[in-house]
Amino acid sequence: MDLHLKPSSVKSKKLYIARMMREVGPDPTTEELRDFLAAFENPSSYNNCIKALRLYFRDFLGDYDRVRTFKFCRVDYGPVRLYSVRELREFYSALDTERDRALFLLYATSGRRRTEVLDLRLSDLRLEDRVIMPVHSSATKKTWYSFFNEEAKAALEEYLNVRQDPKRSGRLFPMAWAEKSCLFRIAMEKTGLHITPQTLRFWFANEMARLGVPDRFIDAFQGRIPRSVLARHYTDYSLENLKAIYDRAGLKVLS
């Protein structure tokens, strides 16, 4: 709690720590930890594991010396591909559940981060007004008012008619951890298009810019505005003003 981590971040780090416990035990040496890390071939997974180990040994056990020498490796993400509207429509047609169609359009028309959408609760959504209310920010990520278009609203209404939440979690999109890690996998296999929440977020920013929305408002929609700026320019970033700017843009995916 002191580190202000989101539930999804806590769960991810617990999985890495649990794996470490299974493979090298609860009291490994630095050399054993180095061998454990060597098993991670994916640079992002390697870096995420280091983050989890630092959290556990430095912040929980107070034993930073054991992990002090571990350095992050460089991740070459390469350029993010900007998909065309035609490709987005082709991909959307390959989505075979109400949930995936609602997720796809919410990502594409809100510009929210992957985990931000998956962590949404029903109470965070004002469906009739097409507004996503600000939620508690983590230490590194911030959110403000976000919006979605009529296409996403219609898809959400269809999804909510069949939504199941046996654990009564209250989440808008309740799903198992394994499902979260492979969103849209079937549509990717059907179309050969590698469209992810990250690429939809990138598409949103580019499309809103093409529609004439100033960068500072796109940044606000996507949670890149510091709280201090929001406070100083409250009128510019008020719900009413942002909603008017969003609606004037006329963002569309399917039509």
CSV table of C-alpha atoms in Angstrom, one decimal:
chain,number,residue,atom,x,y,z
A,1,MET,CA,0.0,0.0,0.0
A,2,ASP,CA,2.9,2.4,0.8
A,3,LEU,CA,4.2,2.1,-2.7
A,4,HIS,CA,0.8,2.9,-4.2
A,5,LEU,CA,0.9,0.0,-6.7
A,6,LYS,CA,-2.2,-0.9,-8.7
A,7,PRO,CA,-3.8,-4.3,-8.0
A,8,SER,CA,-2.7,-5.6,-11.4
A,9,SER,CA,1.0,-4.6,-10.6
A,10,VAL,CA,0.8,-6.3,-7.2
A,11,LYS,CA,-0.4,-9.5,-8.8
A,12,SER,CA,2.2,-9.5,-11.5
A,13,LYS,CA,5.0,-9.0,-9.0
A,14,LYS,CA,3.7,-11.7,-6.7
A,15,LEU,CA,3.8,-14.1,-9.6
A,16,TYR,CA,7.5,-13.4,-10.3
A,17,ILE,CA,8.3,-13.7,-6.6
A,18,ALA,CA,6.4,-17.0,-6.3
A,19,ARG,CA,8.3,-18.3,-9.3
A,20,MET,CA,11.6,-17.2,-7.7
A,21,MET,CA,10.6,-19.0,-4.5
A,22,ARG,CA,9.8,-22.2,-6.4
A,23,GLU,CA,13.0,-22.3,-8.4
A,24,VAL,CA,15.7,-21.0,-6.0
A,25,GLY,CA,14.1,-21.0,-2.6
A,26,PRO,CA,13.3,-18.3,-0.1
A,27,ASP,CA,16.9,-17.4,0.7
A,28,PRO,CA,18.8,-17.4,-2.6
A,29,THR,CA,22.3,-16.0,-3.0
A,30,THR,CA,23.0,-13.2,-5.5
A,31,GLU,CA,24.5,-15.8,-7.9
A,32,GLU,CA,21.4,-18.0,-7.7
A,33,LEU,CA,19.2,-15.0,-8.5
A,34,ARG,CA,21.5,-14.2,-11.4
A,35,ASP,CA,21.0,-17.7,-12.8
A,36,PHE,CA,17.3,-17.4,-12.2
A,37,LEU,CA,17.1,-14.2,-14.2
A,38,ALA,CA,19.1,-15.7,-17.0
A,39,ALA,CA,16.1,-18.0,-17.8
A,40,PHE,CA,14.1,-14.9,-19.0
A,41,GLU,CA,14.8,-14.5,-22.7
A,42,ASN,CA,12.3,-11.8,-23.2
A,43,PRO,CA,13.8,-8.4,-22.3
A,44,SER,CA,10.5,-7.0,-20.9
A,45,SER,CA,9.9,-10.1,-18.7
A,46,TYR,CA,13.5,-9.9,-17.5
A,47,ASN,CA,13.1,-6.2,-16.5
A,48,ASN,CA,9.7,-6.9,-14.9
A,49,CYS,CA,11.3,-9.7,-12.8
A,50,ILE,CA,14.1,-7.3,-11.6
A,51,LYS,CA,11.4,-4.9,-10.5
A,52,ALA,CA,9.7,-7.6,-8.5
A,53,LEU,CA,12.9,-8.8,-7.0
A,54,ARG,CA,13.9,-5.2,-6.0
A,55,LEU,CA,10.5,-4.7,-4.4
A,56,TYR,CA,10.8,-7.9,-2.5
A,57,PHE,CA,14.4,-7.7,-1.3
A,58,ARG,CA,14.8,-4.0,-1.0
A,59,ASP,CA,11.4,-2.7,0.2
A,60,PHE,CA,10.0,-5.8,2.0
A,61,LEU,CA,13.1,-7.5,3.4
A,62,GLY,CA,15.4,-4.5,3.6
A,63,ASP,CA,18.1,-6.4,1.8
A,64,TYR,CA,19.0,-4.3,-1.2
A,65,ASP,CA,22.6,-5.6,-1.4
A,66,ARG,CA,21.4,-8.9,-2.7
A,67,VAL,CA,19.9,-7.4,-5.9
A,68,ARG,CA,21.9,-4.1,-6.1
A,69,THR,CA,24.0,-5.3,-9.0
A,70,PHE,CA,21.2,-6.3,-11.3
A,71,LYS,CA,20.7,-3.9,-14.2
A,72,PHE,CA,17.8,-3.5,-16.6
A,73,CYS,CA,18.4,-4.5,-20.1
A,74,ARG,CA,17.5,-2.3,-23.0
A,75,VAL,CA,14.2,-3.1,-24.7
A,76,ASP,CA,14.0,-2.2,-28.4
A,77,TYR,CA,10.3,-1.9,-29.0
A,78,GLY,CA,10.8,-0.6,-32.5
A,79,PRO,CA,8.3,1.7,-34.2
A,80,VAL,CA,4.6,1.1,-33.3
A,81,ARG,CA,2.6,0.4,-36.4
A,82,LEU,CA,-0.2,2.8,-37.2
A,83,TYR,CA,-3.1,0.6,-38.5
A,84,SER,CA,-5.6,2.0,-41.0
A,85,VAL,CA,-9.4,2.2,-40.2
A,86,ARG,CA,-9.9,-0.5,-42.8
A,87,GLU,CA,-7.6,-2.8,-40.9
A,88,LEU,CA,-9.3,-2.0,-37.6
A,89,ARG,CA,-12.7,-2.9,-39.1
A,90,GLU,CA,-11.3,-6.1,-40.5
A,91,PHE,CA,-10.0,-7.0,-37.1
A,92,TYR,CA,-13.2,-6.0,-35.3
A,93,SER,CA,-15.2,-8.3,-37.6
A,94,ALA,CA,-13.0,-11.2,-36.4
A,95,LEU,CA,-13.9,-10.6,-32.7
A,96,ASP,CA,-16.4,-13.2,-31.7
A,97,THR,CA,-17.7,-12.2,-28.3
A,98,GLU,CA,-19.6,-9.2,-27.0
A,99,ARG,CA,-16.9,-8.7,-24.4
A,100,ASP,CA,-14.0,-8.5,-26.9
A,101,ARG,CA,-16.0,-6.1,-29.2
A,102,ALA,CA,-16.7,-3.8,-26.3
A,103,LEU,CA,-13.1,-3.9,-25.1
A,104,PHE,CA,-11.8,-3.2,-28.6
A,105,LEU,CA,-14.0,-0.2,-29.2
A,106,LEU,CA,-13.4,1.1,-25.6
A,107,TYR,CA,-9.6,1.0,-26.2
A,108,ALA,CA,-9.9,2.5,-29.7
A,109,THR,CA,-12.1,5.4,-28.7
A,110,SER,CA,-10.9,6.2,-25.2
A,111,GLY,CA,-7.2,5.9,-25.7
A,112,ARG,CA,-6.8,4.4,-22.2
A,113,ARG,CA,-4.0,2.1,-21.2
A,114,ARG,CA,-4.4,-1.7,-21.3
A,115,THR,CA,-4.6,-2.1,-17.5
A,116,GLU,CA,-6.6,1.0,-16.9
A,117,VAL,CA,-9.5,-0.5,-19.0
A,118,LEU,CA,-9.2,-3.9,-17.4
A,119,ASP,CA,-9.2,-2.4,-13.9
A,120,LEU,CA,-12.3,-0.4,-14.5
A,121,ARG,CA,-15.3,-0.9,-12.2
A,122,LEU,CA,-18.9,-0.6,-13.2
A,123,SER,CA,-19.1,2.5,-11.0
A,124,ASP,CA,-16.3,4.2,-13.0
A,125,LEU,CA,-18.5,4.3,-16.1
A,126,ARG,CA,-21.2,6.8,-16.9
A,127,LEU,CA,-22.6,4.9,-19.8
A,128,GLU,CA,-25.4,7.3,-20.9
A,129,ASP,CA,-22.9,10.2,-21.0
A,130,ARG,CA,-20.1,8.1,-22.5
A,131,VAL,CA,-17.7,9.2,-19.7
A,132,ILE,CA,-15.0,7.2,-17.8
A,133,MET,CA,-14.5,8.9,-14.5
A,134,PRO,CA,-11.0,9.5,-13.0
A,135,VAL,CA,-9.8,6.7,-10.9
A,136,HIS,CA,-7.1,6.5,-8.2
A,137,SER,CA,-3.7,7.1,-9.9
A,138,SER,CA,-0.6,5.0,-9.2
A,139,ALA,CA,2.8,6.5,-8.4
A,140,THR,CA,3.6,6.6,-12.2
A,141,LYS,CA,0.3,6.7,-14.0
A,142,LYS,CA,-2.4,9.3,-13.9
A,143,THR,CA,-5.9,9.4,-15.2
A,144,TRP,CA,-8.4,12.2,-15.9
A,145,TYR,CA,-11.8,12.2,-17.6
A,146,SER,CA,-11.9,10.0,-20.6
A,147,PHE,CA,-14.6,9.4,-23.1
A,148,PHE,CA,-15.8,6.9,-25.7
A,149,ASN,CA,-18.0,7.2,-28.8
A,150,GLU,CA,-21.5,6.0,-29.7
A,151,GLU,CA,-20.1,2.9,-31.3
A,152,ALA,CA,-18.4,1.9,-28.1
A,153,LYS,CA,-21.5,2.8,-26.1
A,154,ALA,CA,-23.6,0.4,-28.2
A,155,ALA,CA,-21.0,-2.4,-27.9
A,156,LEU,CA,-20.9,-1.9,-24.1
A,157,GLU,CA,-24.7,-2.1,-23.9
A,158,GLU,CA,-24.7,-5.4,-25.8
A,159,TYR,CA,-21.9,-6.7,-23.6
A,160,LEU,CA,-23.6,-5.7,-20.3
A,161,ASN,CA,-26.7,-7.6,-21.3
A,162,VAL,CA,-24.6,-10.9,-21.3
A,163,ARG,CA,-21.9,-9.9,-18.8
A,164,GLN,CA,-21.2,-12.5,-16.1
A,165,ASP,CA,-19.4,-11.8,-12.8
A,166,PRO,CA,-19.6,-15.0,-10.6
A,167,LYS,CA,-17.2,-13.6,-8.1
A,168,ARG,CA,-19.1,-10.3,-7.8
A,169,SER,CA,-15.9,-8.4,-8.3
A,170,GLY,CA,-17.7,-5.3,-9.6
A,171,ARG,CA,-15.2,-5.0,-12.4
A,172,LEU,CA,-16.5,-3.9,-15.8
A,173,PHE,CA,-14.6,-6.7,-17.5
A,174,PRO,CA,-14.1,-9.5,-14.9
A,175,MET,CA,-11.7,-12.2,-16.3
A,176,ALA,CA,-9.0,-14.5,-15.2
A,177,TRP,CA,-5.4,-13.4,-15.2
A,178,ALA,CA,-4.5,-15.7,-18.1
A,179,GLU,CA,-7.2,-14.2,-20.3
A,180,LYS,CA,-5.9,-10.7,-19.7
A,181,SER,CA,-2.5,-11.7,-21.1
A,182,CYS,CA,-3.9,-12.8,-24.4
A,183,LEU,CA,-6.5,-10.3,-25.4
A,184,PHE,CA,-7.8,-10.6,-29.0
A,185,ARG,CA,-5.6,-13.6,-29.7
A,186,ILE,CA,-8.2,-15.4,-31.8
A,187,ALA,CA,-8.8,-12.3,-34.0
A,188,MET,CA,-5.0,-11.9,-34.4
A,189,GLU,CA,-4.8,-15.5,-35.7
A,190,LYS,CA,-7.7,-15.1,-38.0
A,191,THR,CA,-6.5,-11.8,-39.6
A,192,GLY,CA,-2.8,-11.9,-39.2
A,193,LEU,CA,-3.0,-8.3,-37.7
A,194,HIS,CA,-1.2,-7.8,-34.4
A,195,ILE,CA,-3.6,-5.3,-32.9
A,196,THR,CA,-3.3,-4.8,-29.1
A,197,PRO,CA,-4.5,-2.3,-26.6
A,198,GLN,CA,-1.2,-0.5,-27.0
A,199,THR,CA,-1.6,-0.1,-30.8
A,200,LEU,CA,-5.2,1.1,-30.3
A,201,ARG,CA,-4.0,3.7,-27.8
A,202,PHE,CA,-1.4,4.8,-30.4
A,203,TRP,CA,-4.1,4.9,-33.1
A,204,PHE,CA,-6.4,7.0,-30.9
A,205,ALA,CA,-3.7,9.6,-30.4
A,206,ASN,CA,-2.9,9.8,-34.1
A,207,GLU,CA,-6.5,9.9,-35.2
A,208,MET,CA,-7.5,12.6,-32.7
A,209,ALA,CA,-4.6,14.7,-33.9
A,210,ARG,CA,-5.7,14.2,-37.5
A,211,LEU,CA,-9.2,15.3,-36.5
A,212,GLY,CA,-7.7,18.6,-35.2
A,213,VAL,CA,-7.7,18.0,-31.5
A,214,PRO,CA,-4.7,19.9,-29.8
A,215,ASP,CA,-2.0,17.7,-28.3
A,216,ARG,CA,-2.7,19.0,-24.7
A,217,PHE,CA,-6.2,17.7,-24.8
A,218,ILE,CA,-5.2,14.3,-26.3
A,219,ASP,CA,-2.7,14.1,-23.4
A,220,ALA,CA,-5.5,14.8,-20.9
A,221,PHE,CA,-7.7,12.1,-22.5
A,222,GLN,CA,-4.8,9.6,-22.2
A,223,GLY,CA,-3.7,10.5,-18.7
A,224,ARG,CA,-0.4,12.3,-19.5
A,225,ILE,CA,-1.2,15.6,-17.8
A,226,PRO,CA,0.4,16.3,-14.3
A,227,ARG,CA,-2.1,17.0,-11.5
A,228,SER,CA,-0.5,20.4,-10.9
A,229,VAL,CA,-1.3,21.5,-14.5
A,230,LEU,CA,-4.9,20.2,-14.2
A,231,ALA,CA,-5.4,22.2,-11.0
A,232,ARG,CA,-4.0,25.4,-12.5
A,233,HIS,CA,-6.1,25.1,-15.7
A,234,TYR,CA,-9.2,23.6,-14.3
A,235,THR,CA,-11.5,25.3,-16.7
A,236,ASP,CA,-9.7,24.0,-19.8
A,237,TYR,CA,-9.7,20.5,-18.3
A,238,SER,CA,-13.1,20.5,-16.8
A,239,LEU,CA,-15.4,17.6,-17.7
A,240,GLU,CA,-17.7,19.8,-19.7
A,241,ASN,CA,-15.0,21.3,-21.8
A,242,LEU,CA,-13.2,18.0,-22.5
A,243,LYS,CA,-16.4,16.3,-23.4
A,244,ALA,CA,-17.2,19.1,-25.9
A,245,ILE,CA,-13.8,18.8,-27.5
A,246,TYR,CA,-14.1,15.1,-27.7
A,247,ASP,CA,-17.5,15.1,-29.3
A,248,ARG,CA,-16.6,17.8,-31.8
A,249,ALA,CA,-13.8,15.6,-33.1
A,250,GLY,CA,-16.3,13.1,-34.3
A,251,LEU,CA,-14.1,10.0,-33.8
A,252,LYS,CA,-15.3,6.9,-35.6
A,253,VAL,CA,-14.0,3.4,-36.1
A,254,LEU,CA,-16.8,1.4,-37.8
A,255,SER,CA,-18.5,4.0,-39.9
